[in-house]
């Protein structure tokens, strides 16, 4: 069973001005002469972690990681009361990826994304297939209405009733017919205490359901106030706007990926992004390898998921 590569530090990093007052943190890891890959983190709003660097052989890859707008080490941070999110859209993030590609002097690169990162990876690859040497996605998420309702309105709630009760707590019963909308009001309220209560409930709900078995370390991360504020505000902002996509867009446009070598990895018991979405993508993009891992949930660190991901990055390293 494959495991993460050893810990590694960046050999270069910086802040890139992408306009609208936004600066995004980026870092390069691994071999400066290696195969280029860009890693797209989840959320949106989760930011990168040091473990994400370890999904790739550092001797064979030149790995670009970055914190998407308004989260992680990027500025301004969505945890701040005066940070507006109007310029944080899927299409602006795609342009940010292109800015990073040009900055790095790369013509084509491998694109790797999980959870929300899979949606962004699909949107980028469908917009710029000529820039993608390979595409790896896991925990597939495409922001269709049924996917959002499953996790934030009704569905996953039947599996985690005790965690769901805490998610519902900030929202009065009269407003619970549209929980994403009700949370939007509170996550942008002028009172920081109202924002923080909503952000913690939203973020901890996800942290409580992300793995097949309970993981207190992940839950604690999601309960950290500044992380929760950025994570919840940015996620909710994207969800209110349907990911800035037309309904079903990422699946319908998957035919544009026919010439792109790809791998889809999905946990069968993924509660956050259920397997149906990955299966729909598999049907629309049959040229990609499809791995449905029977004993896994959503997190990339679950053994069966991790094995398939590193198996894919290792194989593509030689191509």
PDB file of C-alpha atoms in Angstrom:
ATOM      1  CA  UNK A   1       0.000   0.000   0.000  1.00  0.00           C
ATOM      2  CA  UNK A   2       1.492   3.347  -1.067  1.00  0.00           C
ATOM      3  CA  UNK A   3       1.960   6.104   1.528  1.00  0.00           C
ATOM      4  CA  UNK A   4       2.908   9.783   1.470  1.00  0.00           C
ATOM      5  CA  UNK A   5       6.423  10.763   0.456  1.00  0.00           C
ATOM      6  CA  UNK A   6       8.633  12.166   3.269  1.00  0.00           C
ATOM      7  CA  UNK A   7       8.076  15.761   4.459  1.00  0.00           C
ATOM      8  CA  UNK A   8       9.662  18.408   2.263  1.00  0.00           C
ATOM      9  CA  UNK A   9      10.054  22.191   2.320  1.00  0.00           C
ATOM     10  CA  UNK A  10       9.619  24.563  -0.642  1.00  0.00           C
ATOM     11  CA  UNK A  11      12.681  25.651  -2.583  1.00  0.00           C
ATOM     12  CA  UNK A  12      10.899  28.852  -3.649  1.00  0.00           C
ATOM     13  CA  UNK A  13       7.774  30.753  -2.600  1.00  0.00           C
ATOM     14  CA  UNK A  14       6.161  34.158  -2.901  1.00  0.00           C
ATOM     15  CA  UNK A  15       3.040  36.269  -3.262  1.00  0.00           C
ATOM     16  CA  UNK A  16       1.524  36.912  -6.697  1.00  0.00           C
ATOM     17  CA  UNK A  17      -0.591  40.016  -7.298  1.00  0.00           C
ATOM     18  CA  UNK A  18      -3.653  38.819  -9.248  1.00  0.00           C
ATOM     19  CA  UNK A  19      -5.564  42.117  -9.243  1.00  0.00           C
ATOM     20  CA  UNK A  20      -8.601  43.430  -7.362  1.00  0.00           C
ATOM     21  CA  UNK A  21      -6.364  43.869  -4.328  1.00  0.00           C
ATOM     22  CA  UNK A  22      -5.731  40.098  -4.107  1.00  0.00           C
ATOM     23  CA  UNK A  23      -2.325  38.487  -3.581  1.00  0.00           C
ATOM     24  CA  UNK A  24      -2.036  34.698  -3.603  1.00  0.00           C
ATOM     25  CA  UNK A  25       0.599  32.674  -1.818  1.00  0.00           C
ATOM     26  CA  UNK A  26       2.471  30.147  -3.975  1.00  0.00           C
ATOM     27  CA  UNK A  27       5.292  27.705  -3.413  1.00  0.00           C
ATOM     28  CA  UNK A  28       7.426  25.374  -5.501  1.00  0.00           C
ATOM     29  CA  UNK A  29       8.554  22.026  -4.106  1.00  0.00           C
ATOM     30  CA  UNK A  30      10.640  19.118  -5.378  1.00  0.00           C
ATOM     31  CA  UNK A  31      12.974  19.077  -8.370  1.00  0.00           C
ATOM     32  CA  UNK A  32      13.285  22.425 -10.225  1.00  0.00           C
ATOM     33  CA  UNK A  33      13.921  20.426 -13.411  1.00  0.00           C
ATOM     34  CA  UNK A  34      11.154  17.891 -12.756  1.00  0.00           C
ATOM     35  CA  UNK A  35       7.797  17.259 -14.370  1.00  0.00           C
ATOM     36  CA  UNK A  36       5.481  20.229 -13.632  1.00  0.00           C
ATOM     37  CA  UNK A  37       2.277  19.702 -11.658  1.00  0.00           C
ATOM     38  CA  UNK A  38      -0.161  22.121 -10.038  1.00  0.00           C
ATOM     39  CA  UNK A  39      -2.073  21.056  -6.925  1.00  0.00           C
ATOM     40  CA  UNK A  40      -5.571  22.495  -6.361  1.00  0.00           C
ATOM     41  CA  UNK A  41      -6.802  22.357  -2.771  1.00  0.00           C
ATOM     42  CA  UNK A  42     -10.343  21.828  -1.571  1.00  0.00           C
ATOM     43  CA  UNK A  43     -13.016  23.877   0.129  1.00  0.00           C
ATOM     44  CA  UNK A  44     -13.113  26.292  -1.570  1.00  0.00           C
ATOM     45  CA  UNK A  45     -11.328  28.033   1.256  1.00  0.00           C
ATOM     46  CA  UNK A  46      -9.336  25.214   2.841  1.00  0.00           C
ATOM     47  CA  UNK A  47      -5.846  26.274   1.738  1.00  0.00           C
ATOM     48  CA  UNK A  48      -2.846  24.002   1.230  1.00  0.00           C
ATOM     49  CA  UNK A  49      -1.116  21.887   3.857  1.00  0.00           C
ATOM     50  CA  UNK A  50       2.380  20.439   4.060  1.00  0.00           C
ATOM     51  CA  UNK A  51       0.950  16.951   3.435  1.00  0.00           C
ATOM     52  CA  UNK A  52      -0.233  18.018  -0.019  1.00  0.00           C
ATOM     53  CA  UNK A  53       3.422  18.387  -1.057  1.00  0.00           C
ATOM     54  CA  UNK A  54       3.931  14.725  -0.248  1.00  0.00           C
ATOM     55  CA  UNK A  55       1.593  13.320  -2.911  1.00  0.00           C
ATOM     56  CA  UNK A  56       4.356  13.565  -5.516  1.00  0.00           C
ATOM     57  CA  UNK A  57       7.833  12.077  -5.891  1.00  0.00           C
ATOM     58  CA  UNK A  58      10.057  15.087  -5.079  1.00  0.00           C
ATOM     59  CA  UNK A  59      12.881  13.738  -7.230  1.00  0.00           C
ATOM     60  CA  UNK A  60      10.707  13.608 -10.347  1.00  0.00           C
ATOM     61  CA  UNK A  61       8.195  16.439  -9.919  1.00  0.00           C
ATOM     62  CA  UNK A  62       8.310  20.217  -9.829  1.00  0.00           C
ATOM     63  CA  UNK A  63       5.241  20.849  -7.654  1.00  0.00           C
ATOM     64  CA  UNK A  64       3.313  24.128  -7.640  1.00  0.00           C
ATOM     65  CA  UNK A  65       0.977  24.645  -4.676  1.00  0.00           C
ATOM     66  CA  UNK A  66      -0.963  27.807  -3.917  1.00  0.00           C
ATOM     67  CA  UNK A  67      -3.608  29.100  -1.537  1.00  0.00           C
ATOM     68  CA  UNK A  68      -6.620  30.206  -3.548  1.00  0.00           C
ATOM     69  CA  UNK A  69      -8.008  33.706  -3.103  1.00  0.00           C
ATOM     70  CA  UNK A  70      -8.806  34.895   0.428  1.00  0.00           C
ATOM     71  CA  UNK A  71      -7.690  31.772   2.314  1.00  0.00           C
ATOM     72  CA  UNK A  72      -4.556  30.206   3.778  1.00  0.00           C
ATOM     73  CA  UNK A  73      -1.647  32.620   3.419  1.00  0.00           C
ATOM     74  CA  UNK A  74      -3.274  34.610   0.602  1.00  0.00           C
ATOM     75  CA  UNK A  75      -4.499  38.145   1.254  1.00  0.00           C
ATOM     76  CA  UNK A  76      -6.853  39.695   2.087  1.00  0.00           C
ATOM     77  CA  UNK A  77      -8.077  36.833   4.275  1.00  0.00           C
ATOM     78  CA  UNK A  78     -11.789  36.000   4.398  1.00  0.00           C
ATOM     79  CA  UNK A  79     -11.576  35.814   8.193  1.00  0.00           C
ATOM     80  CA  UNK A  80     -11.284  39.609   8.285  1.00  0.00           C
ATOM     81  CA  UNK A  81     -14.516  41.568   8.640  1.00  0.00           C
ATOM     82  CA  UNK A  82     -13.807  43.945   5.741  1.00  0.00           C
ATOM     83  CA  UNK A  83     -12.779  41.323   3.164  1.00  0.00           C
ATOM     84  CA  UNK A  84     -15.149  41.265   0.204  1.00  0.00           C
ATOM     85  CA  UNK A  85     -15.429  38.096  -1.884  1.00  0.00           C
ATOM     86  CA  UNK A  86     -16.937  39.510  -5.082  1.00  0.00           C
ATOM     87  CA  UNK A  87     -13.793  38.828  -7.129  1.00  0.00           C
ATOM     88  CA  UNK A  88     -13.432  35.260  -5.828  1.00  0.00           C
ATOM     89  CA  UNK A  89     -15.026  33.234  -8.625  1.00  0.00           C
ATOM     90  CA  UNK A  90     -14.243  30.013 -10.456  1.00  0.00           C
ATOM     91  CA  UNK A  91     -13.237  31.939 -13.555  1.00  0.00           C
ATOM     92  CA  UNK A  92     -10.917  34.282 -11.689  1.00  0.00           C
ATOM     93  CA  UNK A  93      -9.295  31.255 -10.033  1.00  0.00           C
ATOM     94  CA  UNK A  94      -8.759  29.725 -13.476  1.00  0.00           C
ATOM     95  CA  UNK A  95      -7.036  32.932 -14.546  1.00  0.00           C
ATOM     96  CA  UNK A  96      -4.908  32.753 -11.385  1.00  0.00           C
ATOM     97  CA  UNK A  97      -3.791  29.247 -12.376  1.00  0.00           C
ATOM     98  CA  UNK A  98      -2.850  30.566 -15.798  1.00  0.00           C
ATOM     99  CA  UNK A  99      -0.890  33.426 -14.220  1.00  0.00           C
ATOM    100  CA  UNK A 100       1.026  30.925 -12.109  1.00  0.00           C
ATOM    101  CA  UNK A 101       1.700  28.729 -15.140  1.00  0.00           C
ATOM    102  CA  UNK A 102       3.134  31.645 -17.078  1.00  0.00           C
ATOM    103  CA  UNK A 103       5.134  32.813 -14.051  1.00  0.00           C
ATOM    104  CA  UNK A 104       6.636  29.327 -13.745  1.00  0.00           C
ATOM    105  CA  UNK A 105       7.487  29.229 -17.467  1.00  0.00           C
ATOM    106  CA  UNK A 106       5.459  26.058 -18.000  1.00  0.00           C
ATOM    107  CA  UNK A 107       3.735  25.198 -21.291  1.00  0.00           C
ATOM    108  CA  UNK A 108       1.748  22.183 -20.025  1.00  0.00           C
ATOM    109  CA  UNK A 109       1.416  20.659 -16.588  1.00  0.00           C
ATOM    110  CA  UNK A 110      -0.313  17.911 -14.696  1.00  0.00           C
ATOM    111  CA  UNK A 111      -3.378  19.108 -12.791  1.00  0.00           C
ATOM    112  CA  UNK A 112      -4.331  17.427  -9.501  1.00  0.00           C
ATOM    113  CA  UNK A 113      -7.450  18.362  -7.532  1.00  0.00           C
ATOM    114  CA  UNK A 114      -9.604  16.876  -4.790  1.00  0.00           C
ATOM    115  CA  UNK A 115     -13.076  17.775  -3.515  1.00  0.00           C
ATOM    116  CA  UNK A 116     -13.658  21.419  -4.567  1.00  0.00           C
ATOM    117  CA  UNK A 117     -10.200  21.125  -6.136  1.00  0.00           C
ATOM    118  CA  UNK A 118     -11.640  18.483  -8.483  1.00  0.00           C
ATOM    119  CA  UNK A 119     -14.308  20.958  -9.646  1.00  0.00           C
ATOM    120  CA  UNK A 120     -11.699  23.652 -10.223  1.00  0.00           C
ATOM    121  CA  UNK A 121      -9.426  21.144 -11.979  1.00  0.00           C
ATOM    122  CA  UNK A 122     -12.255  20.063 -14.288  1.00  0.00           C
ATOM    123  CA  UNK A 123     -13.234  23.666 -15.033  1.00  0.00           C
ATOM    124  CA  UNK A 124      -9.602  24.587 -15.786  1.00  0.00           C
ATOM    125  CA  UNK A 125      -8.969  21.510 -17.936  1.00  0.00           C
ATOM    126  CA  UNK A 126     -12.195  22.009 -19.898  1.00  0.00           C
ATOM    127  CA  UNK A 127     -11.249  25.653 -20.483  1.00  0.00           C
ATOM    128  CA  UNK A 128      -7.573  24.975 -21.296  1.00  0.00           C
ATOM    129  CA  UNK A 129      -7.168  21.299 -22.350  1.00  0.00           C
ATOM    130  CA  UNK A 130      -4.065  22.205 -24.334  1.00  0.00           C
ATOM    131  CA  UNK A 131      -2.340  23.173 -21.068  1.00  0.00           C
ATOM    132  CA  UNK A 132      -3.024  19.889 -19.265  1.00  0.00           C
ATOM    133  CA  UNK A 133      -0.640  16.935 -19.641  1.00  0.00           C
ATOM    134  CA  UNK A 134      -2.665  14.726 -17.243  1.00  0.00           C
ATOM    135  CA  UNK A 135      -5.610  15.229 -14.915  1.00  0.00           C
ATOM    136  CA  UNK A 136      -6.076  13.502 -11.539  1.00  0.00           C
ATOM    137  CA  UNK A 137      -9.260  14.111  -9.549  1.00  0.00           C
ATOM    138  CA  UNK A 138     -10.562  12.547  -6.344  1.00  0.00           C
ATOM    139  CA  UNK A 139     -13.633  13.042  -4.158  1.00  0.00           C
ATOM    140  CA  UNK A 140     -15.371  14.435  -7.224  1.00  0.00           C
ATOM    141  CA  UNK A 141     -17.546  17.512  -6.734  1.00  0.00           C
ATOM    142  CA  UNK A 142     -19.288  19.478  -9.496  1.00  0.00           C
ATOM    143  CA  UNK A 143     -21.593  21.836  -7.517  1.00  0.00           C
ATOM    144  CA  UNK A 144     -24.824  20.532  -9.009  1.00  0.00           C
ATOM    145  CA  UNK A 145     -27.863  21.419  -6.937  1.00  0.00           C
ATOM    146  CA  UNK A 146     -28.450  17.825  -5.837  1.00  0.00           C
ATOM    147  CA  UNK A 147     -24.863  17.602  -4.551  1.00  0.00           C
ATOM    148  CA  UNK A 148     -25.238  20.795  -2.510  1.00  0.00           C
ATOM    149  CA  UNK A 149     -28.617  19.782  -1.125  1.00  0.00           C
ATOM    150  CA  UNK A 150     -27.351  16.326  -0.150  1.00  0.00           C
ATOM    151  CA  UNK A 151     -24.698  17.701   2.176  1.00  0.00           C
ATOM    152  CA  UNK A 152     -26.104  21.054   3.299  1.00  0.00           C
ATOM    153  CA  UNK A 153     -29.884  20.534   3.286  1.00  0.00           C
ATOM    154  CA  UNK A 154     -30.942  16.893   3.593  1.00  0.00           C
ATOM    155  CA  UNK A 155     -29.231  13.578   2.954  1.00  0.00           C
ATOM    156  CA  UNK A 156     -25.966  13.349   4.853  1.00  0.00           C
ATOM    157  CA  UNK A 157     -28.008  14.499   7.854  1.00  0.00           C
ATOM    158  CA  UNK A 158     -29.560  11.019   8.059  1.00  0.00           C
ATOM    159  CA  UNK A 159     -26.121   9.475   8.600  1.00  0.00           C
ATOM    160  CA  UNK A 160     -24.783  11.996  11.133  1.00  0.00           C
ATOM    161  CA  UNK A 161     -27.810  13.182  13.156  1.00  0.00           C
ATOM    162  CA  UNK A 162     -25.775  14.256  16.186  1.00  0.00           C
ATOM    163  CA  UNK A 163     -23.412  16.393  14.078  1.00  0.00           C
ATOM    164  CA  UNK A 164     -26.330  17.699  12.010  1.00  0.00           C
ATOM    165  CA  UNK A 165     -28.052  18.949  15.145  1.00  0.00           C
ATOM    166  CA  UNK A 166     -25.041  21.184  15.837  1.00  0.00           C
ATOM    167  CA  UNK A 167     -25.015  22.371  12.208  1.00  0.00           C
ATOM    168  CA  UNK A 168     -28.672  23.419  12.531  1.00  0.00           C
ATOM    169  CA  UNK A 169     -28.189  25.206  15.854  1.00  0.00           C
ATOM    170  CA  UNK A 170     -27.458  28.753  14.556  1.00  0.00           C
ATOM    171  CA  UNK A 171     -30.469  28.718  12.208  1.00  0.00           C
ATOM    172  CA  UNK A 172     -34.045  29.272  13.526  1.00  0.00           C
ATOM    173  CA  UNK A 173     -36.532  26.608  12.482  1.00  0.00           C
ATOM    174  CA  UNK A 174     -38.456  29.097  10.326  1.00  0.00           C
ATOM    175  CA  UNK A 175     -35.392  29.550   8.065  1.00  0.00           C
ATOM    176  CA  UNK A 176     -34.356  25.936   7.682  1.00  0.00           C
ATOM    177  CA  UNK A 177     -35.976  25.357   4.283  1.00  0.00           C
ATOM    178  CA  UNK A 178     -32.921  27.050   2.710  1.00  0.00           C
ATOM    179  CA  UNK A 179     -29.930  26.421   4.953  1.00  0.00           C
ATOM    180  CA  UNK A 180     -27.287  27.658   2.506  1.00  0.00           C
ATOM    181  CA  UNK A 181     -29.195  30.945   2.155  1.00  0.00           C
ATOM    182  CA  UNK A 182     -29.741  31.261   5.895  1.00  0.00           C
ATOM    183  CA  UNK A 183     -26.048  30.701   6.524  1.00  0.00           C
ATOM    184  CA  UNK A 184     -25.158  33.305   3.871  1.00  0.00           C
ATOM    185  CA  UNK A 185     -26.907  36.001   5.907  1.00  0.00           C
ATOM    186  CA  UNK A 186     -25.073  35.063   9.093  1.00  0.00           C
ATOM    187  CA  UNK A 187     -21.639  34.523   7.524  1.00  0.00           C
ATOM    188  CA  UNK A 188     -21.791  38.084   6.201  1.00  0.00           C
ATOM    189  CA  UNK A 189     -23.443  39.673   9.235  1.00  0.00           C
ATOM    190  CA  UNK A 190     -21.918  42.920  10.596  1.00  0.00           C
ATOM    191  CA  UNK A 191     -21.547  41.304  14.031  1.00  0.00           C
ATOM    192  CA  UNK A 192     -18.390  39.175  14.209  1.00  0.00           C
ATOM    193  CA  UNK A 193     -19.913  36.979  16.911  1.00  0.00           C
ATOM    194  CA  UNK A 194     -22.779  36.040  14.600  1.00  0.00           C
ATOM    195  CA  UNK A 195     -20.328  35.287  11.799  1.00  0.00           C
ATOM    196  CA  UNK A 196     -18.118  33.168  14.013  1.00  0.00           C
ATOM    197  CA  UNK A 197     -20.972  31.111  15.459  1.00  0.00           C
ATOM    198  CA  UNK A 198     -22.191  30.309  11.937  1.00  0.00           C
ATOM    199  CA  UNK A 199     -18.693  29.672  10.589  1.00  0.00           C
ATOM    200  CA  UNK A 200     -17.823  27.213  13.351  1.00  0.00           C
ATOM    201  CA  UNK A 201     -21.069  25.284  12.925  1.00  0.00           C
ATOM    202  CA  UNK A 202     -20.622  25.103   9.135  1.00  0.00           C
ATOM    203  CA  UNK A 203     -16.952  24.173   9.269  1.00  0.00           C
ATOM    204  CA  UNK A 204     -17.198  21.602  12.072  1.00  0.00           C
ATOM    205  CA  UNK A 205     -20.075  19.871  10.259  1.00  0.00           C
ATOM    206  CA  UNK A 206     -17.717  19.202   7.355  1.00  0.00           C
ATOM    207  CA  UNK A 207     -14.817  18.299   9.629  1.00  0.00           C
ATOM    208  CA  UNK A 208     -17.033  15.749  11.381  1.00  0.00           C
ATOM    209  CA  UNK A 209     -17.994  13.910   8.190  1.00  0.00           C
ATOM    210  CA  UNK A 210     -14.897  14.035   5.986  1.00  0.00           C
ATOM    211  CA  UNK A 211     -13.443  10.622   6.895  1.00  0.00           C
ATOM    212  CA  UNK A 212     -14.851   7.102   7.015  1.00  0.00           C
ATOM    213  CA  UNK A 213     -13.931   6.893  10.708  1.00  0.00           C
ATOM    214  CA  UNK A 214     -13.954   9.877  13.104  1.00  0.00           C
ATOM    215  CA  UNK A 215     -10.781  11.977  12.959  1.00  0.00           C
ATOM    216  CA  UNK A 216     -10.411  14.389  15.855  1.00  0.00           C
ATOM    217  CA  UNK A 217      -7.378  16.116  14.345  1.00  0.00           C
ATOM    218  CA  UNK A 218      -9.357  17.131  11.266  1.00  0.00           C
ATOM    219  CA  UNK A 219     -12.302  18.199  13.375  1.00  0.00           C
ATOM    220  CA  UNK A 220     -10.010  20.376  15.520  1.00  0.00           C
ATOM    221  CA  UNK A 221      -8.599  22.068  12.406  1.00  0.00           C
ATOM    222  CA  UNK A 222     -12.129  22.892  11.251  1.00  0.00           C
ATOM    223  CA  UNK A 223     -12.904  24.328  14.691  1.00  0.00           C
ATOM    224  CA  UNK A 224     -10.047  26.864  14.586  1.00  0.00           C
ATOM    225  CA  UNK A 225     -11.806  30.264  14.354  1.00  0.00           C
ATOM    226  CA  UNK A 226      -9.804  31.989  11.591  1.00  0.00           C
ATOM    227  CA  UNK A 227      -9.758  28.831   9.478  1.00  0.00           C
ATOM    228  CA  UNK A 228     -13.496  28.322   9.994  1.00  0.00           C
ATOM    229  CA  UNK A 229     -14.351  31.908   9.052  1.00  0.00           C
ATOM    230  CA  UNK A 230     -12.491  31.759   5.737  1.00  0.00           C
ATOM    231  CA  UNK A 231     -13.553  28.210   4.971  1.00  0.00           C
ATOM    232  CA  UNK A 232     -17.259  28.774   5.669  1.00  0.00           C
ATOM    233  CA  UNK A 233     -17.515  32.217   4.064  1.00  0.00           C
ATOM    234  CA  UNK A 234     -15.775  31.193   0.836  1.00  0.00           C
ATOM    235  CA  UNK A 235     -17.608  27.866   0.524  1.00  0.00           C
ATOM    236  CA  UNK A 236     -20.971  29.489   1.125  1.00  0.00           C
ATOM    237  CA  UNK A 237     -20.146  32.310  -1.323  1.00  0.00           C
ATOM    238  CA  UNK A 238     -19.446  29.771  -4.061  1.00  0.00           C
ATOM    239  CA  UNK A 239     -22.470  27.625  -3.227  1.00  0.00           C
ATOM    240  CA  UNK A 240     -24.914  30.544  -3.215  1.00  0.00           C
ATOM    241  CA  UNK A 241     -23.691  31.266  -6.749  1.00  0.00           C
ATOM    242  CA  UNK A 242     -23.735  27.642  -7.930  1.00  0.00           C
ATOM    243  CA  UNK A 243     -19.965  27.691  -8.306  1.00  0.00           C
ATOM    244  CA  UNK A 244     -20.382  30.383 -10.994  1.00  0.00           C
ATOM    245  CA  UNK A 245     -21.212  27.504 -13.348  1.00  0.00           C
ATOM    246  CA  UNK A 246     -24.272  26.675 -15.399  1.00  0.00           C
ATOM    247  CA  UNK A 247     -26.199  23.657 -14.013  1.00  0.00           C
ATOM    248  CA  UNK A 248     -24.397  20.427 -14.862  1.00  0.00           C
ATOM    249  CA  UNK A 249     -21.664  22.268 -16.769  1.00  0.00           C
ATOM    250  CA  UNK A 250     -18.647  20.258 -15.630  1.00  0.00           C
ATOM    251  CA  UNK A 251     -20.198  16.880 -16.471  1.00  0.00           C
ATOM    252  CA  UNK A 252     -21.722  18.085 -19.752  1.00  0.00           C
ATOM    253  CA  UNK A 253     -18.382  19.495 -20.943  1.00  0.00           C
ATOM    254  CA  UNK A 254     -16.336  16.441 -19.948  1.00  0.00           C
ATOM    255  CA  UNK A 255     -16.099  15.440 -23.606  1.00  0.00           C
ATOM    256  CA  UNK A 256     -13.478  18.181 -23.962  1.00  0.00           C
ATOM    257  CA  UNK A 257     -11.175  15.972 -21.862  1.00  0.00           C
ATOM    258  CA  UNK A 258     -11.195  12.992 -24.235  1.00  0.00           C
ATOM    259  CA  UNK A 259      -7.563  13.515 -25.240  1.00  0.00           C
ATOM    260  CA  UNK A 260      -6.324  14.216 -21.694  1.00  0.00           C
ATOM    261  CA  UNK A 261      -4.937  11.189 -19.792  1.00  0.00           C
ATOM    262  CA  UNK A 262      -6.838  11.020 -16.537  1.00  0.00           C
ATOM    263  CA  UNK A 263      -7.523   9.204 -13.289  1.00  0.00           C
ATOM    264  CA  UNK A 264     -10.661   9.469 -11.139  1.00  0.00           C
ATOM    265  CA  UNK A 265     -10.396   8.206  -7.532  1.00  0.00           C
ATOM    266  CA  UNK A 266     -13.475   8.036  -5.335  1.00  0.00           C
ATOM    267  CA  UNK A 267     -14.333   6.615  -1.907  1.00  0.00           C
ATOM    268  CA  UNK A 268     -17.516   4.556  -1.978  1.00  0.00           C
ATOM    269  CA  UNK A 269     -18.570   5.860   1.454  1.00  0.00           C
ATOM    270  CA  UNK A 270     -17.701   9.488   0.783  1.00  0.00           C
ATOM    271  CA  UNK A 271     -20.441  11.456   2.583  1.00  0.00           C
ATOM    272  CA  UNK A 272     -19.271  14.925   1.506  1.00  0.00           C
ATOM    273  CA  UNK A 273     -19.180  14.183  -2.233  1.00  0.00           C
ATOM    274  CA  UNK A 274     -21.116  10.950  -2.842  1.00  0.00           C
ATOM    275  CA  UNK A 275     -19.898   8.436  -5.405  1.00  0.00           C
ATOM    276  CA  UNK A 276     -22.708   9.147  -7.886  1.00  0.00           C
ATOM    277  CA  UNK A 277     -20.962  12.323  -9.041  1.00  0.00           C
ATOM    278  CA  UNK A 278     -17.689  10.511  -9.736  1.00  0.00           C
ATOM    279  CA  UNK A 279     -19.633   7.798 -11.553  1.00  0.00           C
ATOM    280  CA  UNK A 280     -21.418  10.417 -13.665  1.00  0.00           C
ATOM    281  CA  UNK A 281     -18.030  11.900 -14.559  1.00  0.00           C
ATOM    282  CA  UNK A 282     -16.731   8.429 -15.396  1.00  0.00           C
ATOM    283  CA  UNK A 283     -19.645   7.911 -17.800  1.00  0.00           C
ATOM    284  CA  UNK A 284     -19.044  11.310 -19.418  1.00  0.00           C
ATOM    285  CA  UNK A 285     -15.235  10.853 -19.566  1.00  0.00           C
ATOM    286  CA  UNK A 286     -14.754   7.122 -20.193  1.00  0.00           C
ATOM    287  CA  UNK A 287     -11.185   7.592 -21.373  1.00  0.00           C
ATOM    288  CA  UNK A 288     -10.074   8.222 -17.767  1.00  0.00           C
ATOM    289  CA  UNK A 289      -9.257   5.409 -15.337  1.00  0.00           C
ATOM    290  CA  UNK A 290     -11.916   5.089 -12.657  1.00  0.00           C
ATOM    291  CA  UNK A 291     -11.164   3.711  -9.184  1.00  0.00           C
ATOM    292  CA  UNK A 292     -14.014   3.299  -6.693  1.00  0.00           C
ATOM    293  CA  UNK A 293     -12.363   2.495  -3.358  1.00  0.00           C
ATOM    294  CA  UNK A 294     -14.676   0.333  -1.256  1.00  0.00           C
ATOM    295  CA  UNK A 295     -13.282   1.044   2.224  1.00  0.00           C
ATOM    296  CA  UNK A 296     -12.867   4.822   2.100  1.00  0.00           C
ATOM    297  CA  UNK A 297     -14.663   8.099   2.677  1.00  0.00           C
ATOM    298  CA  UNK A 298     -13.745  11.571   1.426  1.00  0.00           C
ATOM    299  CA  UNK A 299     -10.264  12.364   2.777  1.00  0.00           C
ATOM    300  CA  UNK A 300      -7.207  11.919   0.550  1.00  0.00           C
ATOM    301  CA  UNK A 301      -5.293  10.458   3.513  1.00  0.00           C
ATOM    302  CA  UNK A 302      -7.496   7.346   3.733  1.00  0.00           C
ATOM    303  CA  UNK A 303      -5.268   4.390   2.799  1.00  0.00           C
ATOM    304  CA  UNK A 304      -7.114   3.123  -0.271  1.00  0.00           C
ATOM    305  CA  UNK A 305      -7.529   6.624  -1.706  1.00  0.00           C
ATOM    306  CA  UNK A 306      -3.921   7.581  -1.015  1.00  0.00           C
ATOM    307  CA  UNK A 307      -2.622   4.393  -2.615  1.00  0.00           C
ATOM    308  CA  UNK A 308      -4.471   5.065  -5.875  1.00  0.00           C
ATOM    309  CA  UNK A 309      -3.431   8.725  -5.961  1.00  0.00           C
ATOM    310  CA  UNK A 310       0.275   8.101  -5.488  1.00  0.00           C
ATOM    311  CA  UNK A 311       0.115   5.150  -7.866  1.00  0.00           C
ATOM    312  CA  UNK A 312      -1.198   7.625 -10.463  1.00  0.00           C
ATOM    313  CA  UNK A 313       1.332  10.379  -9.779  1.00  0.00           C
ATOM    314  CA  UNK A 314       4.177   7.853  -9.883  1.00  0.00           C
ATOM    315  CA  UNK A 315       3.028   6.420 -13.197  1.00  0.00           C
ATOM    316  CA  UNK A 316       2.570   9.831 -14.806  1.00  0.00           C
ATOM    317  CA  UNK A 317       5.980  10.989 -13.547  1.00  0.00           C
ATOM    318  CA  UNK A 318       7.598   8.869 -16.226  1.00  0.00           C
ATOM    319  CA  UNK A 319       5.434  10.218 -19.055  1.00  0.00           C
TER     320      UNK A 319
END
